[in-house]
Coordinates of C-alpha atoms in Angstrom, one line a residue:
M1 CA -11.1 -16.3 -25.0
N2 CA -13.5 -15.3 -28.0
E3 CA -11.2 -15.5 -31.3
N4 CA -13.0 -11.8 -32.8
A5 CA -12.1 -9.9 -29.9
I6 CA -8.5 -9.9 -30.3
D7 CA -8.2 -6.9 -32.4
L8 CA -10.4 -5.0 -29.8
I9 CA -8.2 -6.1 -26.9
K10 CA -5.0 -5.0 -28.3
E11 CA -5.8 -1.9 -30.4
T12 CA -8.6 -0.5 -27.6
L13 CA -7.9 -1.6 -24.4
K14 CA -4.2 -1.3 -25.6
F15 CA -3.0 -4.6 -24.5
E16 CA 0.1 -6.2 -25.7
S17 CA -1.2 -9.9 -25.2
V18 CA -4.1 -12.0 -24.6
D19 CA -2.4 -13.6 -22.2
E20 CA -1.7 -10.0 -20.6
F21 CA -5.4 -9.1 -20.5
E22 CA -6.7 -12.6 -19.5
S23 CA -4.0 -12.4 -16.0
R24 CA -5.5 -9.8 -14.7
Y25 CA -8.9 -11.8 -13.6
T26 CA -9.8 -14.5 -11.1
N27 CA -13.2 -15.6 -11.8
P28 CA -14.0 -13.6 -15.1
V29 CA -17.2 -12.6 -17.0
H30 CA -16.9 -11.7 -20.3
K31 CA -19.8 -10.0 -22.8
Y32 CA -18.6 -8.9 -26.1
V33 CA -21.1 -7.0 -29.0
E34 CA -19.7 -7.9 -32.2
E35 CA -20.7 -6.8 -35.2
D36 CA -19.7 -8.5 -39.2
G37 CA -17.5 -11.2 -37.3
K38 CA -15.6 -8.9 -35.2
A39 CA -16.0 -7.6 -31.7
I40 CA -16.6 -3.9 -31.7
A41 CA -17.2 -3.7 -27.1
H42 CA -16.5 -5.1 -24.5
L43 CA -17.6 -5.3 -20.7
G44 CA -15.4 -7.0 -18.0
C45 CA -16.2 -8.0 -14.4
D46 CA -14.1 -10.2 -12.2
K47 CA -16.9 -12.2 -9.9
R48 CA -15.3 -12.6 -5.8
V49 CA -16.4 -12.7 -2.7
L50 CA -16.8 -9.7 -0.5
L51 CA -16.9 -9.3 3.5
S52 CA -19.8 -6.7 4.5
P53 CA -21.6 -5.2 7.2
V54 CA -24.0 -8.8 6.7
G55 CA -21.4 -11.0 5.9
E56 CA -19.8 -12.8 3.0
I57 CA -21.7 -11.5 -0.6
N58 CA -21.4 -11.9 -4.2
G59 CA -19.2 -8.8 -5.8
G60 CA -18.5 -7.7 -8.9
F61 CA -15.3 -5.7 -9.6
M62 CA -15.6 -4.1 -12.8
L63 CA -13.0 -3.5 -15.7
D64 CA -11.9 -3.3 -19.2
N65 CA -15.2 -1.6 -20.4
A66 CA -14.6 -0.2 -24.2
V67 CA -16.1 0.1 -26.9
A68 CA -14.1 0.4 -30.5
E69 CA -13.8 4.2 -31.2
E70 CA -15.6 4.3 -34.6
K71 CA -18.6 2.9 -32.5
R72 CA -19.0 5.2 -29.3
K73 CA -21.7 7.3 -28.6
Q74 CA -24.1 4.8 -30.3
G75 CA -25.4 3.7 -27.2
I76 CA -23.9 0.4 -27.8
F77 CA -22.3 -0.3 -24.4
T78 CA -25.5 0.8 -22.0
A79 CA -27.4 -2.2 -23.9
L80 CA -24.3 -4.7 -23.4
Y81 CA -24.2 -3.4 -19.8
K82 CA -28.2 -3.8 -19.0
E83 CA -27.9 -7.3 -20.6
F84 CA -24.4 -8.3 -18.6
E85 CA -26.9 -7.5 -15.3
K86 CA -29.3 -9.4 -16.2
E87 CA -27.4 -12.6 -16.9
N88 CA -25.7 -12.2 -13.3
G89 CA -28.5 -11.6 -10.6
D90 CA -26.2 -13.1 -8.4
I91 CA -23.7 -10.2 -8.6
D92 CA -25.2 -8.1 -5.1
L93 CA -23.0 -5.2 -5.1
F94 CA -20.7 -3.9 -8.4
Y95 CA -17.7 -1.6 -8.0
G96 CA -14.4 -0.6 -9.4
F97 CA -11.9 1.9 -10.6
P98 CA -13.1 3.4 -13.7
L99 CA -11.5 5.3 -16.1
Q100 CA -12.8 8.9 -16.9
Y101 CA -14.9 7.5 -20.2
E102 CA -16.1 4.5 -17.9
L103 CA -16.7 6.7 -14.7
L104 CA -19.2 8.9 -17.2
N105 CA -21.2 6.0 -18.4
L106 CA -21.6 4.0 -15.2
V107 CA -22.6 6.8 -13.0
D108 CA -24.9 8.5 -15.9
K109 CA -26.7 5.5 -17.8
Q110 CA -26.2 2.9 -15.4
D111 CA -26.9 4.2 -11.7
Y112 CA -23.6 3.9 -9.7
S113 CA -22.6 6.1 -6.9
I114 CA -19.6 8.0 -7.1
V115 CA -18.7 6.9 -3.5
G116 CA -15.4 9.2 -3.4
E117 CA -11.9 9.2 -4.2
V118 CA -8.8 7.4 -2.7
Q119 CA -5.6 9.3 -1.8
V120 CA -1.9 7.9 -2.4
F121 CA 0.5 9.0 0.4
A122 CA 3.9 8.3 -0.1
K123 CA 7.1 8.8 2.0
I124 CA 10.0 10.6 0.2
L125 CA 13.5 8.1 0.4
N126 CA 15.8 10.0 -1.7
S127 CA 14.6 13.0 -2.8
S128 CA 17.7 13.9 -4.9
D129 CA 15.9 11.5 -7.2
I130 CA 12.6 13.0 -7.4
M131 CA 13.9 16.7 -7.5
Q132 CA 16.3 16.0 -10.5
G133 CA 17.1 19.8 -11.8
H134 CA 15.8 21.5 -8.9
S135 CA 19.0 20.8 -6.9
I136 CA 17.9 23.4 -3.9
L137 CA 14.4 22.1 -3.7
G138 CA 15.7 18.7 -3.4
T139 CA 17.5 20.4 -0.3
I140 CA 14.9 21.8 1.0
V141 CA 12.7 18.5 0.8
S142 CA 15.6 16.6 2.5
F143 CA 16.3 18.5 5.0
I144 CA 12.1 18.7 6.0
N145 CA 12.0 14.6 5.8
K146 CA 14.9 14.7 8.2
I147 CA 13.3 17.2 10.4
R148 CA 9.9 14.7 10.3
D149 CA 11.5 11.9 10.5
K150 CA 13.5 12.9 14.2
R151 CA 9.9 14.6 15.1
S152 CA 7.7 11.3 14.1
K153 CA 6.8 9.5 17.5
T154 CA 6.1 5.9 16.3
L155 CA 5.1 3.4 18.4
D156 CA 6.8 0.7 20.2
I157 CA 7.7 -2.5 17.6
L158 CA 10.0 -4.3 19.5
G159 CA 7.6 -6.9 20.4
V160 CA 6.8 -7.3 16.9
E161 CA 8.7 -10.2 14.4
V162 CA 8.4 -9.4 10.8
S163 CA 9.8 -11.4 8.2
E164 CA 9.4 -13.0 4.5
T165 CA 7.2 -15.5 3.1
K166 CA 6.3 -17.0 0.0
N167 CA 3.5 -19.4 1.7
L168 CA -0.1 -17.6 1.0
G169 CA -1.4 -19.8 3.5
D170 CA 0.6 -17.4 6.2
I171 CA -1.9 -14.7 5.4
E172 CA -4.9 -16.3 3.7
N173 CA -8.3 -14.4 5.7
L174 CA -5.9 -12.5 7.4
G175 CA -8.3 -9.9 6.9
D176 CA -11.2 -11.3 8.5
E177 CA -9.3 -11.3 11.8
T178 CA -8.1 -7.5 11.5
I179 CA -10.7 -5.1 9.6
S180 CA -13.7 -4.3 11.4
S181 CA -17.3 -6.5 10.7
G182 CA -18.3 -3.5 9.5
K183 CA -16.2 -2.7 6.5
I184 CA -16.8 -4.1 3.1
Y185 CA -13.5 -5.6 0.7
T186 CA -12.8 -8.2 -1.0
K187 CA -11.9 -11.4 0.4
R188 CA -8.7 -12.6 0.8
T189 CA -8.9 -16.4 -0.5
T190 CA -5.6 -18.0 -1.4
D191 CA -7.1 -18.7 -4.8
F192 CA -7.7 -14.7 -4.9
L193 CA -4.0 -13.8 -4.0
S194 CA -2.3 -16.4 -5.8
K195 CA -4.2 -15.1 -9.3
R196 CA -3.3 -11.7 -8.3
L197 CA 0.2 -12.2 -7.9
K198 CA 0.9 -14.5 -10.4
H199 CA -0.7 -11.7 -12.7
W200 CA 2.2 -8.9 -11.9
G201 CA 4.9 -11.8 -11.0
D202 CA 7.4 -9.8 -9.0
C203 CA 5.3 -9.3 -5.8
E204 CA 7.2 -9.4 -2.1
I205 CA 5.1 -10.3 0.8
L206 CA 6.3 -9.5 4.4
V207 CA 4.5 -11.2 7.4
A208 CA 4.4 -9.8 11.0
K209 CA 4.0 -12.1 14.2
T210 CA 2.9 -11.2 17.7
S211 CA 3.9 -13.3 20.5
G212 CA 4.1 -16.3 17.6
E213 CA 0.9 -15.3 16.5
F214 CA 0.5 -13.7 13.0
S215 CA -0.8 -10.3 13.3
G216 CA -0.1 -9.1 9.4
Y217 CA 1.0 -8.6 6.3
I218 CA 2.2 -6.4 3.6
I219 CA 2.4 -7.2 0.0
Y220 CA 4.4 -5.0 -2.2
R221 CA 6.5 -4.9 -5.8
F222 CA 8.9 -2.7 -7.4
I223 CA 7.6 -0.1 -9.8
E224 CA 9.9 2.1 -12.2
R225 CA 8.3 4.9 -13.7
N226 CA 9.6 8.2 -15.1
D227 CA 12.6 7.4 -14.0
I228 CA 11.8 7.1 -10.3
K229 CA 12.4 3.5 -8.3
Y230 CA 10.0 3.2 -5.8
Y231 CA 7.6 0.2 -3.4
M232 CA 4.3 0.4 -3.8
T233 CA 2.4 -1.6 -1.0
M234 CA -0.4 -3.3 -3.1
D235 CA -2.3 -5.1 -0.3
I236 CA -1.5 -4.1 3.7
F237 CA -3.7 -5.7 6.8
A238 CA -2.7 -5.7 10.6
K239 CA -4.2 -6.8 13.7
D240 CA -3.5 -3.2 15.4
E241 CA -1.2 0.1 14.6
V242 CA 1.6 -1.6 16.0
S243 CA 2.0 -4.5 13.5
F244 CA 0.8 -1.8 10.7
E245 CA 3.5 0.3 12.1
A246 CA 6.3 -2.3 12.0
L247 CA 5.3 -3.7 9.0
I248 CA 5.6 -0.4 6.7
S249 CA 9.4 0.2 8.8
K250 CA 10.2 -2.7 7.4
L251 CA 9.7 -2.3 4.3
I252 CA 11.2 1.6 4.5
E253 CA 14.1 0.1 6.1
I254 CA 14.1 -2.2 3.1
G255 CA 13.9 0.3 0.3
R256 CA 16.6 2.4 2.2
E257 CA 19.1 -0.4 1.7
R258 CA 18.0 -1.0 -1.8
E259 CA 18.0 2.5 -2.9
V260 CA 14.0 3.2 -3.9
S261 CA 13.2 6.9 -3.9
L262 CA 9.8 6.4 -1.7
V263 CA 7.5 4.3 -0.8
G264 CA 3.8 4.1 -1.6
I265 CA 0.5 3.0 -0.2
W266 CA -3.0 3.9 -0.1
Q267 CA -4.7 6.2 2.3
N268 CA -7.1 4.5 4.6
S269 CA -9.0 5.3 7.3
V270 CA -7.9 2.2 9.2
Y271 CA -4.3 3.2 9.1
S272 CA -4.2 7.2 8.1
T273 CA -3.0 8.2 12.1
S274 CA -0.1 5.8 11.6
L275 CA 0.6 7.4 8.2
K276 CA 0.8 10.5 9.3
R277 CA 3.5 9.1 12.3
L278 CA 5.1 7.6 10.0
G279 CA 6.0 10.8 7.9
F280 CA 3.9 9.6 5.0
S281 CA 2.3 13.0 2.8
F282 CA -0.3 13.1 0.3
A283 CA 1.6 12.2 -3.3
R284 CA -0.6 12.3 -6.0
S285 CA -3.6 13.3 -7.3
S286 CA -7.0 10.8 -6.1
I287 CA -8.4 8.1 -7.4
P288 CA -12.7 7.9 -8.3
F289 CA -14.1 4.9 -6.8
V290 CA -17.3 3.8 -8.0
A291 CA -20.3 1.0 -6.7
K292 CA -23.7 0.1 -6.8
K293 CA -25.6 -2.3 -4.8
R294 CA -28.8 -4.6 -6.2
N295 CA -29.5 -7.2 -3.3
V296 CA -28.3 -5.7 -0.4
D297 CA -29.5 -3.0 2.0
F298 CA -26.1 -1.4 3.7
D299 CA -24.6 2.3 2.7
I300 CA -22.0 1.8 0.2
K301 CA -21.4 5.7 -0.4
N302 CA -19.0 6.5 2.6
I303 CA -15.5 5.3 1.3
N304 CA -14.7 4.9 5.2
N305 CA -17.1 1.9 4.9
W306 CA -14.5 0.3 2.6
Y307 CA -11.6 -1.0 2.9
L308 CA -9.6 -0.7 -0.6
Q309 CA -6.4 -1.6 -1.5
P310 CA -4.6 -1.6 -5.3
I311 CA -4.4 -5.4 -5.2
E312 CA -8.2 -4.6 -6.2
G313 CA -7.2 -3.6 -9.5
E314 CA -4.5 -2.0 -12.0
I315 CA -4.7 1.8 -10.8
Y316 CA -1.9 3.0 -7.7

């Protein structure tokens, strides 16, 4: 850890502690610009193994890019980024979910492409919590949800056994068996999963088994924001729609038992039909996703070619 960067981390990046900042990374690269013994800019990258149409490649997940407020618009970050790319020639593909000020620089100055937007979907379990102060609207939403639940023609999930686990070995690399080889996504090694889960510290895991074989998993966590309590799906893989719906149905069941207001998930083309069947709908503004390829030759600009989940970063 660069001791001269503590003020930048706390004041500009708004972290309460260095530990909170460092725990976001699984295989970090940090670059700083210093002036008079003090860091005035930071570039963060988490090196990861990606699965892609051409097999395993080296990825760089970009995050925590910042320049001290009084030093902005001087070309400092652009120069820092160019130096970073030269020093990390092994990274084949850069990607991330930038904040607005990061987005402008990466797209305008660093040749990143806006791949698309990730949409957050939700299934409301308790409309009264969400519609506080709007009792009539809350009643209408509750009525619509009940009708939707009755009309939803979900798949027969009786043949899938869903249970809790704490053993990451149960789910390591399960994505390799469940996602089309044409997709681009982070390889779920035990090291990657353990570091990401340790960062949050409060995730729970459900696994699905079909005929005694692991057929999927879901990682979720409890979140409370703006007086709304909900479960957010942080990561999910399933070998088929039946396993997917079994996992989500179990999470909905747990959510109702524990009286949370809703269950959230990122919409993805792989499971979009199942989400509609299970009564999920668009919940919030979309999240921009950017990428830049360097040493590979396949299409990265179609978001349907990616398999993205909140476990990648901190925006969900």
